[in-house]
Coordinates of C-alpha atoms and ligand atoms in Angstrom, one line a residue:
X1 CA 0.0 0.0 0.0
X2 CA 1.4 3.4 -1.0
X3 CA 0.8 6.4 1.2
X4 CA 1.1 10.2 0.6
X5 CA 4.4 11.7 1.8
X6 CA 3.8 15.0 3.6
X7 CA 6.2 16.7 5.9
X8 CA 8.6 13.8 5.7
X9 CA 6.0 11.3 6.9
X10 CA 3.9 8.7 5.2
X11 CA 0.2 9.4 5.6
X12 CA -3.1 7.8 4.5
X13 CA -5.6 10.0 2.7
X14 CA -8.5 11.6 4.6
X15 CA -10.8 9.9 2.0
X16 CA -10.0 6.4 3.3
X17 CA -10.1 5.4 -0.4
X18 CA -7.5 4.0 -2.7
X19 CA -6.7 3.7 -6.4
X20 CA -5.5 0.4 -7.8
X21 CA -2.0 0.3 -9.3
X22 CA -1.9 -1.7 -12.6
X23 CA 1.2 -3.3 -14.3
X24 CA 0.9 -2.3 -18.0
X25 CA 2.9 -5.4 -19.0
X26 CA 0.1 -7.8 -17.8
X27 CA -2.8 -5.6 -16.9
X28 CA -2.9 -6.9 -13.3
X29 CA -3.3 -4.9 -10.1
X30 CA -0.2 -5.1 -7.9
X31 CA -0.5 -2.3 -5.4
X32 CA -2.8 0.6 -4.1
X33 CA -2.4 4.3 -4.0
X34 CA -4.1 6.9 -1.8
X35 CA -7.0 8.6 -3.5
X36 CA -6.2 12.1 -2.1
X37 CA -8.6 14.9 -1.3
X38 CA -8.6 18.7 -1.1
X39 CA -8.0 18.2 2.7
X40 CA -4.8 16.2 1.9
X41 CA -3.6 19.0 -0.4
X42 CA -4.4 21.6 2.3
X43 CA -2.2 19.7 4.8
X44 CA 0.6 19.4 2.3
X45 CA 0.5 23.1 1.5
X46 CA 0.5 24.0 5.2
X47 CA 3.5 21.8 5.7
X48 CA 5.3 23.4 2.8
X49 CA 4.5 26.9 3.9
X50 CA 5.7 26.2 7.4
X51 CA 9.0 24.7 6.0
X52 CA 9.4 27.7 3.7
X53 CA 9.0 30.3 6.5
X54 CA 10.9 28.5 9.2
X55 CA 13.7 26.8 7.4
X56 CA 14.0 26.8 3.6
X57 CA 14.0 30.5 3.0
X58 CA 16.8 30.9 5.5
X59 CA 19.2 28.5 3.8
X60 CA 21.8 30.0 1.5
X61 CA 22.1 28.9 -2.1
X62 CA 25.2 26.9 -1.2
X63 CA 23.3 25.0 1.5
X64 CA 20.4 24.2 -0.8
X65 CA 23.0 23.1 -3.4
X66 CA 24.6 20.7 -0.9
X67 CA 21.3 19.1 -0.1
X68 CA 20.4 18.7 -3.8
X69 CA 23.9 17.2 -4.4
X70 CA 23.4 14.7 -1.6
X71 CA 20.0 13.8 -3.1
X72 CA 21.6 13.3 -6.5
X73 CA 24.1 10.9 -4.9
X74 CA 21.4 9.1 -3.0
X75 CA 19.2 8.6 -6.1
X76 CA 22.3 7.3 -7.9
X77 CA 22.8 4.7 -5.2
X78 CA 19.1 3.7 -5.5
X79 CA 18.9 4.0 -9.3
X80 CA 18.2 0.3 -9.8
X81 CA 15.5 0.3 -7.2
X82 CA 13.8 3.4 -8.6
X83 CA 14.1 2.1 -12.2
X84 CA 12.5 -1.2 -11.1
X85 CA 9.6 0.7 -9.4
X86 CA 9.0 2.8 -12.5
X87 CA 9.4 -0.2 -14.8
X88 CA 6.5 -2.0 -13.1
X89 CA 4.4 1.0 -12.7
X90 CA 4.7 2.4 -16.2
X91 CA 5.8 -0.6 -18.4
X92 CA 9.2 0.9 -19.3
X93 CA 11.8 -1.5 -20.8
X94 CA 14.8 -1.8 -18.4
X95 CA 17.1 0.4 -20.4
X96 CA 14.6 3.2 -20.5
X97 CA 13.7 3.0 -16.8
X98 CA 17.4 3.0 -15.9
X99 CA 18.0 6.0 -18.2
X100 CA 15.2 7.9 -16.5
X101 CA 16.6 7.2 -13.1
X102 CA 20.0 8.4 -14.2
X103 CA 18.4 11.5 -15.8
X104 CA 16.9 12.3 -12.3
X105 CA 20.4 12.0 -10.8
X106 CA 21.7 14.4 -13.4
X107 CA 18.8 16.9 -12.9
X108 CA 19.5 17.1 -9.2
X109 CA 23.3 17.4 -9.9
X110 CA 22.7 20.2 -12.4
X111 CA 20.4 22.2 -10.2
X112 CA 22.6 21.6 -7.1
X113 CA 25.4 23.4 -9.0
X114 CA 23.0 26.2 -10.0
X115 CA 21.7 27.1 -6.6
X116 CA 24.4 29.6 -5.7
X117 CA 24.8 31.1 -9.2
X118 CA 21.4 32.6 -9.6
X119 CA 21.5 36.3 -9.0
X120 CA 20.0 39.6 -9.9
X121 CA 21.6 42.7 -11.5
X122 CA 22.4 46.3 -11.1
X123 CA 20.9 48.8 -13.4
X124 CA 22.4 52.3 -14.3
X125 CA 19.7 54.9 -13.5
X126 CA 19.5 58.5 -12.6
X127 CA 22.3 60.4 -10.8
X128 CA 22.1 59.8 -7.1
X129 CA 20.4 56.4 -7.4
X130 CA 21.4 52.8 -7.2
X131 CA 19.1 50.2 -8.6
X132 CA 19.4 46.5 -8.2
X133 CA 17.2 43.5 -8.9
X134 CA 16.7 40.4 -6.7
X135 CA 15.6 37.0 -8.0
X136 CA 13.2 35.9 -5.3
X137 CA 11.5 32.4 -5.0
X138 CA 7.7 32.3 -5.5
X139 CA 7.4 30.4 -2.2
X140 CA 5.3 27.2 -2.4
X141 CA 5.2 25.8 -5.9
X142 CA 2.7 23.2 -7.1
X143 CA 3.8 20.5 -9.6
X144 CA 1.4 18.4 -11.6
X145 CA 3.2 15.6 -13.3
X146 CA 2.1 13.3 -16.1
X147 CA 2.7 9.5 -16.3
X148 CA 5.0 9.2 -19.2
X149 CA 8.3 10.3 -17.6
X150 CA 7.6 10.7 -13.9
X151 CA 11.2 10.7 -12.6
X152 CA 12.5 12.9 -15.4
X153 CA 9.7 15.5 -15.1
X154 CA 10.0 15.5 -11.3
X155 CA 13.7 16.1 -11.7
X156 CA 13.4 19.0 -14.0
X157 CA 10.5 20.6 -12.3
X158 CA 11.0 20.0 -8.6
X159 CA 14.8 20.2 -9.0
X160 CA 14.6 23.7 -10.6
X161 CA 12.0 24.9 -8.1
X162 CA 14.0 23.8 -5.0
X163 CA 17.2 25.3 -6.5
X164 CA 15.5 28.7 -6.9
X165 CA 14.5 28.6 -3.3
X166 CA 10.9 27.3 -3.4
X167 CA 9.3 24.4 -1.5
X168 CA 7.1 21.9 -3.4
X169 CA 3.8 20.2 -3.4
X170 CA 3.7 17.5 -6.0
X171 CA 0.7 15.7 -7.6
X172 CA 2.0 12.8 -9.7
X173 CA -0.2 11.2 -12.3
X174 CA -2.5 8.5 -10.9
X175 CA -0.8 5.9 -13.2
X176 CA 2.7 6.7 -12.1
X177 CA 3.4 7.5 -8.5
X178 CA 5.7 4.8 -7.0
X179 CA 9.1 6.1 -7.9
X180 CA 8.3 9.7 -6.8
X181 CA 7.0 8.7 -3.4
X182 CA 10.3 6.8 -2.9
X183 CA 12.4 9.8 -4.1
X184 CA 10.7 12.0 -1.5
X185 CA 11.6 9.5 1.2
X186 CA 15.2 9.5 0.0
X187 CA 15.2 13.3 0.2
X188 CA 14.2 13.1 3.8
X189 CA 17.0 10.6 4.4
X190 CA 19.6 13.0 3.1
X191 CA 18.4 15.8 5.3
X192 CA 15.7 17.7 3.4
X193 CA 13.6 19.5 6.0
X194 CA 10.0 18.3 6.6
X195 CA 7.7 20.1 4.2
X196 CA 10.3 20.8 1.4
X197 CA 9.0 18.1 -0.8
X198 CA 5.4 16.8 -0.4
X199 CA 3.7 14.2 -2.5
X200 CA -0.1 13.8 -2.6
X201 CA -1.5 11.2 -4.9
X202 CA -4.9 10.9 -6.5
X203 CA -7.0 11.8 -9.5
X204 CA -6.5 14.9 -11.5
X205 CA -10.0 16.3 -11.2
X206 CA -9.8 15.8 -7.4
X207 CA -6.3 16.5 -6.0
X208 CA -4.9 18.1 -9.2
X209 CA -7.8 20.5 -9.3
X210 CA -7.5 21.2 -5.5
X211 CA -3.8 21.9 -5.9
X212 CA -4.3 24.3 -8.7
X213 CA -7.1 26.2 -6.8
X214 CA -5.3 26.3 -3.4
X215 CA -4.6 29.9 -2.4
X216 CA -1.4 28.8 -0.7
X217 CA 0.2 27.8 -4.0
X218 CA 2.3 30.6 -5.4
X219 CA 3.2 29.1 -8.8
X220 CA 2.0 26.1 -10.8
X221 CA 4.2 24.0 -13.0
X222 CA 2.0 21.8 -15.1
X223 CA 3.1 19.1 -17.6
X224 CA 0.4 17.3 -19.4
X225 CA -2.3 17.5 -22.1
X226 CA -3.4 20.8 -23.7
X227 CA -6.9 20.1 -22.5
X228 CA -6.0 20.0 -18.8
X229 CA -3.5 22.8 -19.4
X230 CA -6.4 25.0 -20.4
X231 CA -8.3 24.1 -17.2
X232 CA -5.2 24.9 -15.1
X233 CA -4.8 28.3 -16.7
X234 CA -8.5 29.1 -16.1
X235 CA -8.3 28.1 -12.4
X236 CA -5.0 29.9 -11.9
X237 CA -6.3 33.0 -13.6
X238 CA -8.9 33.4 -10.8
X239 CA -6.2 34.3 -8.4
X240 CA -3.5 35.5 -10.9
X241 CA -1.2 32.6 -10.0
X242 CA 1.7 32.2 -12.5
X243 CA 1.9 29.0 -14.4
X244 CA 4.4 27.2 -16.6
X245 CA 2.7 24.9 -19.1
X246 CA 4.5 22.0 -20.8
X247 CA 1.9 20.6 -23.1
X248 CA 1.8 18.3 -26.1
X249 CA 3.5 18.2 -29.4
X250 CA 3.3 16.8 -33.0
X251 CA 6.9 17.3 -33.7
X252 CA 8.2 17.1 -37.3
X253 CA 11.4 15.3 -38.4
X254 CA 12.3 17.0 -41.7
X255 CA 14.7 15.0 -43.9
X256 CA 16.3 16.6 -47.0
X257 CA 17.8 14.7 -49.9
X258 CA 21.3 15.5 -48.8
X259 CA 20.9 14.0 -45.3
X260 CA 23.1 11.3 -43.9
X261 CA 20.5 8.6 -43.8
X262 CA 22.7 6.1 -42.0
X263 CA 22.8 8.5 -39.1
X264 CA 19.2 9.6 -39.4
X265 CA 17.3 6.3 -39.7
X266 CA 18.1 4.9 -36.2
X267 CA 17.2 8.3 -34.7
X268 CA 14.1 8.8 -36.7
X269 CA 12.9 5.4 -35.5
X270 CA 13.9 5.9 -31.9
X271 CA 12.3 9.3 -31.7
X272 CA 8.8 7.7 -32.2
X273 CA 9.2 4.4 -30.5
X274 CA 11.1 5.6 -27.3
X275 CA 8.7 5.0 -24.4
X276 CA 6.2 3.4 -26.8
X277 CA 5.7 6.8 -28.5
X278 CA 4.3 8.2 -25.2
X279 CA 6.7 11.2 -25.3
X280 CA 5.5 14.8 -25.7
X281 CA 8.5 15.5 -28.0
X282 CA 8.2 12.3 -30.0
X283 CA 9.2 12.9 -33.6
X284 CA 5.7 11.8 -34.8
X285 CA 5.6 13.4 -38.2
X286 CA 8.1 12.5 -40.9
X287 CA 8.5 15.1 -43.7
X288 CA 10.7 13.9 -46.5
X289 CA 12.1 15.5 -49.6
X290 CA 10.2 13.9 -52.5
X291 CA 13.5 13.0 -54.1
X292 CA 14.3 10.4 -51.4
X293 CA 10.8 9.6 -50.2
X294 CA 10.6 6.1 -51.6
X295 CA 14.1 4.9 -50.7
X296 CA 13.8 6.4 -47.2
X297 CA 10.5 4.8 -46.5
X298 CA 11.8 1.4 -47.7
X299 CA 14.8 1.6 -45.3
X300 CA 12.6 2.9 -42.4
X301 CA 10.1 0.2 -43.1
X302 CA 12.8 -2.4 -42.6
X303 CA 13.8 -0.8 -39.3
X304 CA 10.1 -0.8 -38.1
X305 CA 9.6 -4.5 -39.2
X306 CA 12.6 -5.4 -37.0
X307 CA 11.2 -3.8 -33.8
X308 CA 10.0 -6.1 -31.1
X309 CA 7.4 -5.3 -28.5
X310 CA 6.9 -7.1 -25.2
X311 CA 6.8 -7.0 -21.4
X312 CA 8.9 -4.3 -19.8
X313 CA 11.2 -6.8 -18.0
X314 CA 12.1 -8.4 -21.4
X315 CA 13.8 -5.1 -22.2
X316 CA 12.9 -5.2 -25.9
X317 CA 12.7 -2.2 -28.3
X318 CA 9.3 -1.2 -27.1
X319 CA 7.2 -1.9 -23.9
X320 CA 3.5 -1.7 -23.4
X321 CA 1.4 1.4 -23.4
X322 CA 0.4 2.8 -20.0
X323 CA -3.2 1.6 -19.8
X324 CA -6.1 0.1 -21.6
X325 CA -7.7 3.4 -22.5
X326 CA -4.4 4.6 -24.1
X327 CA -4.2 1.4 -26.1
X328 CA -7.8 2.0 -27.3
X329 CA -6.9 5.6 -28.2
X330 CA -4.1 4.3 -30.5
X331 CA -6.4 1.7 -32.0
X332 CA -9.0 4.4 -32.8
X333 CA -6.3 6.4 -34.7
X334 CA -5.3 3.4 -36.6
X335 CA -8.8 2.4 -37.6
X336 CA -9.3 6.1 -38.8
X337 CA -6.2 5.5 -40.9
X338 CA -7.8 2.5 -42.5
X339 CA -11.1 4.3 -43.1
X340 CA -9.1 7.1 -44.9
X341 CA -7.1 4.5 -46.9
X342 CA -3.8 5.8 -45.5
X343 CA -1.3 3.2 -46.5
X344 CA 0.7 1.3 -43.9
X345 CA 4.4 0.8 -44.8
X346 CA 5.4 -1.5 -42.0
X347 CA 4.7 -2.7 -38.5
X348 CA 6.9 -4.2 -35.7
X349 CA 6.0 -7.4 -33.9
X350 CA 4.5 -8.1 -30.5
X351 CA 6.4 -11.1 -29.1
X352 CA 4.5 -14.3 -28.2
X353 CA 5.6 -14.0 -24.5
X354 CA 3.5 -10.7 -24.2
X355 CA 0.4 -11.5 -22.0
X356 CA -2.9 -11.0 -23.8
X357 CA -3.9 -8.8 -20.8
X358 CA -1.0 -6.3 -21.4
X359 CA -1.4 -3.1 -23.3
X360 CA 0.7 -3.7 -26.4
X361 CA 0.9 -1.9 -29.7
X362 CA 3.2 -2.7 -32.6
X363 CA 5.1 0.4 -33.9
X364 CA 3.4 1.4 -37.2
X365 CA 4.7 3.4 -40.1
X366 CA 2.1 5.2 -42.2
X367 CA 2.7 7.1 -45.5
X368 CA 1.0 9.8 -47.5
X369 CA -0.9 11.0 -44.5
X370 CA -2.9 14.1 -45.6
X371 CA -1.6 17.1 -43.7
X372 CA -5.0 18.0 -42.2
X373 CA -6.0 14.4 -41.2
X374 CA -6.2 14.0 -37.4
X375 CA -3.3 11.6 -37.6
X376 CA -1.1 14.4 -38.8
X377 CA -2.7 17.0 -36.5
X378 CA -3.3 15.4 -33.1
X379 CA -1.1 13.6 -30.6
X380 CA -1.5 9.8 -30.9
X381 CA 0.8 9.3 -27.9
X382 CA 1.7 5.8 -29.2
X383 CA 4.3 4.4 -31.6
X384 CA 2.8 5.6 -34.8
X385 CA 4.9 7.6 -37.4
X386 CA 3.1 9.6 -40.1
X387 CA 5.1 10.2 -43.2
X388 CA 4.5 12.7 -46.0
X389 CA 6.6 14.2 -48.8
X390 CA 7.6 17.8 -49.6
X391 CA 8.7 19.5 -52.8
X392 CA 11.2 22.2 -51.5
X393 CA 12.3 24.1 -48.5
X394 CA 9.3 26.4 -48.4
X395 CA 6.9 23.4 -48.6
X396 CA 8.8 21.7 -45.8
X397 CA 8.4 24.8 -43.6
X398 CA 4.7 25.1 -44.4
X399 CA 4.1 21.4 -43.5
X400 CA 6.3 21.7 -40.3
X401 CA 4.3 24.6 -39.1
X402 CA 0.9 23.3 -40.1
X403 CA -0.3 22.1 -36.6
X404 CA -1.4 23.8 -33.4
X405 CA 1.7 22.5 -31.7
X406 CA 5.3 23.8 -31.6
X407 CA 7.5 21.8 -29.2
X408 CA 10.5 20.2 -31.0
X409 CA 11.6 19.8 -34.6
X410 CA 14.4 17.7 -36.2
X411 CA 16.1 18.8 -39.4
X412 CA 18.3 16.5 -41.4
X413 CA 20.6 18.1 -44.0
X414 CA 24.3 18.7 -44.6
X415 CA 23.7 22.2 -46.1
X416 CA 24.8 24.7 -43.4
X417 CA 22.7 27.6 -44.8
X418 CA 19.6 25.4 -44.9
X419 CA 20.2 24.2 -41.4
X420 CA 20.1 27.8 -40.1
X421 CA 17.2 28.9 -42.3
X422 CA 15.1 25.9 -41.2
X423 CA 16.0 26.5 -37.5
X424 CA 14.8 30.1 -37.9
X425 CA 11.6 29.3 -39.9
X426 CA 10.2 26.4 -37.9
X427 CA 8.0 27.5 -35.0
X428 CA 9.0 25.4 -32.0
X429 CA 10.7 25.6 -28.7
X430 CA 13.7 23.4 -29.7
X431 CA 15.3 22.5 -33.1
X432 CA 17.7 19.7 -33.4
X433 CA 19.9 19.6 -36.5
X434 CA 21.2 16.2 -37.5
X435 CA 20.3 14.8 -34.2
X436 CA 17.2 14.5 -32.1
X437 CA 16.8 14.8 -28.3
X438 CA 13.4 13.6 -27.3
X439 CA 13.5 14.0 -23.5
X440 CA 17.3 14.4 -23.4
X441 CA 19.6 17.3 -22.5
X442 CA 19.2 18.3 -18.8
X443 CA 21.0 21.5 -19.7
X444 CA 18.8 22.5 -22.6
X445 CA 15.9 24.8 -22.0
X446 CA 12.7 23.1 -23.0
X447 CA 9.1 24.2 -23.7
X448 CA 6.8 25.1 -26.5
X449 CA 5.1 27.7 -28.5
X450 CA 1.4 27.8 -29.6
X451 CA -0.6 24.9 -28.0
X452 CA 2.6 23.2 -26.7
X453 CA 2.6 25.7 -23.8
X454 CA 4.7 28.5 -22.5
X455 CA 7.5 29.0 -20.0
X456 CA 10.7 27.0 -20.0
X457 CA 11.9 24.1 -17.8
X458 CA 15.3 22.4 -17.9
X459 CA 18.6 24.2 -18.0
X460 CA 19.5 27.4 -16.2
X461 CA 16.6 29.1 -17.9
X462 CA 14.1 27.3 -15.8
X463 CA 15.3 29.1 -12.7
X464 CA 14.0 32.4 -14.0
X465 CA 10.5 30.9 -14.2
X466 CA 10.8 29.6 -10.7
X467 CA 11.6 33.1 -9.4
X468 CA 10.1 36.5 -9.5
X469 CA 12.1 39.6 -10.1
X470 CA 12.1 42.5 -7.5
X471 CA 13.5 45.9 -8.4
X472 CA 15.0 47.9 -5.6
X473 CA 15.6 51.6 -6.3
X474 CA 17.7 53.5 -3.7
X475 CA 18.0 57.3 -3.7
X476 CA 21.2 58.1 -1.8
X477 CA 22.0 61.4 -3.4
Ligands
NAD501 P1 -3.2 14.8 -18.5 O1 -3.3 16.2 -18.8 O2 -4.4 13.9 -18.6 O3 -2.6 14.6 -17.0 C1 -1.5 15.3 -16.5 C2 -1.6 15.5 -15.0 O4 -2.7 16.4 -14.8 C3 -1.9 14.2 -14.2 O5 -1.2 14.3 -13.0 C4 -3.4 14.3 -14.0 O6 -3.8 13.6 -12.9 C5 -3.5 15.8 -13.8 N1 -4.9 16.3 -14.1 C6 -5.9 15.7 -14.9 N2 -7.0 16.5 -14.8 C7 -6.7 17.5 -14.0 C8 -7.5 18.7 -13.5 N3 -8.8 18.8 -13.9 N4 -6.9 19.6 -12.7 C9 -5.6 19.4 -12.3 N5 -4.9 18.4 -12.7 C10 -5.4 17.4 -13.5 O7 -2.0 14.3 -19.4 P2 -1.4 12.8 -19.4 O8 -2.3 12.0 -20.2 O9 -1.0 12.4 -18.0 O10 0.0 13.0 -20.2 C11 0.0 13.1 -21.5 C12 0.0 14.5 -22.1 O11 1.1 15.2 -21.4 C13 0.3 14.5 -23.5 O12 -0.4 15.5 -24.1 C14 1.8 14.9 -23.6 O13 2.2 15.5 -24.8 C15 1.9 15.8 -22.4 N6 3.3 15.9 -21.9 C16 4.0 17.0 -22.2 C17 5.3 17.1 -21.8 C18 6.1 18.4 -22.0 O14 7.1 18.6 -21.4 N7 5.7 19.3 -22.9 C19 5.9 16.1 -21.1 C20 5.2 14.9 -20.9 C21 3.9 14.9 -21.3

């Protein structure tokens, strides 16, 4: 039985109710979570505020940094245990689960080093004045986390918030809590004061909503779907609470005729099958120069056919999807493709050992997807790659920008001028040239434009979002 973790203590929910925890590899219940309430959120916020006033706001940046560095080392020591928890909870193949645990180590390490390097400025002003700016923490920050990369998103969001001097109340996704509860326990073990990191589990419309509405939350960091992102903005607007929104994507991979296809093909494949395609920055649209459309699809088709899907513990190329409803969502998209006569180039294979009750989906490569079809416009959030061809650079830009999203783009070309032109013309928060970093790069600011959200997490840039700037003007004559 999993409990909330509030003020460095495990605690049952005031609801007395629980949520079953299901293993996506076999669809079986193996644990229970607390079904939190608004009361539980209130307790967590009070604990956080108490910690902020009495302890956390009095620590120097260097002291916060030492705590985060100790937590990074502790997570490294427990990386296998955390990876095993997240593997069972989310159906991640072993390599992916381990990579996520190590990314968490790295986030805490990065933000540990940043704590004492965040500072304000001095500004030249009128004669007889000195003007300075201070970067002040918001206070108590709320973090609403999705199920696809719990450890990574916790690391970037909570790591950055703590480094900037905030204390945190965290609402993990109801499908993915186990690793985060354990990380909060490890934080207590290395000396984080009670109330610095609080975890309250439960459903989004109950505890997530209560967290977003709570008057004691000074900033909300939300990572999740555009639909819920809209609700969070509406709720936060009622009390003018600042929010950072990391929402979805429909990221293009744009391949020109002069690209190094040997380098590109494994990355194009991985960018859509990593985490079974359940990645906000998945490279889910493949835009290909018409001159190489057929040969590239042929080679990519071979790569897709070779992919094997199975239980997380088998550590194959692809694990299960998170839950039955997500599997149904992907099936619905694929049956729409059939209705629209969108040709399928290739599919990977689900292995015989995969239990019938697990949530598996073979990676699927589709071609000639019409640009306005929902497969080319909406997030499938599964291992489905939609290919289409373009005639020239202008056409590539037009297709790349033809969705409501703007999170990440990949550009594959050896032409230096084109690399920079494309980077400028594609509307997205990140552009990768001749590489692709779905989920990677702790140091690299990350976030979207358009319906992919606003504000930035990751890198040093995130610290600006987790602080507010105060200007102090002194007239001294
Ligand atoms: P979701 O929006 O359904 O849920 C995200 C979180 O919000 C969960 O913790 C959920 O419990 C909570 N929530 C749900 N309803 C709520 C409400 N009414 N009030 C407050 N909280 C609520 O998204 P999901 O299905 O968990 O995740 C998939 C989505 O997240 C995809 O759209 C994906 O692209 C996006 N995502 C974005 C990033 C990014 O960094 N841009 C990263 C990962 C996932």
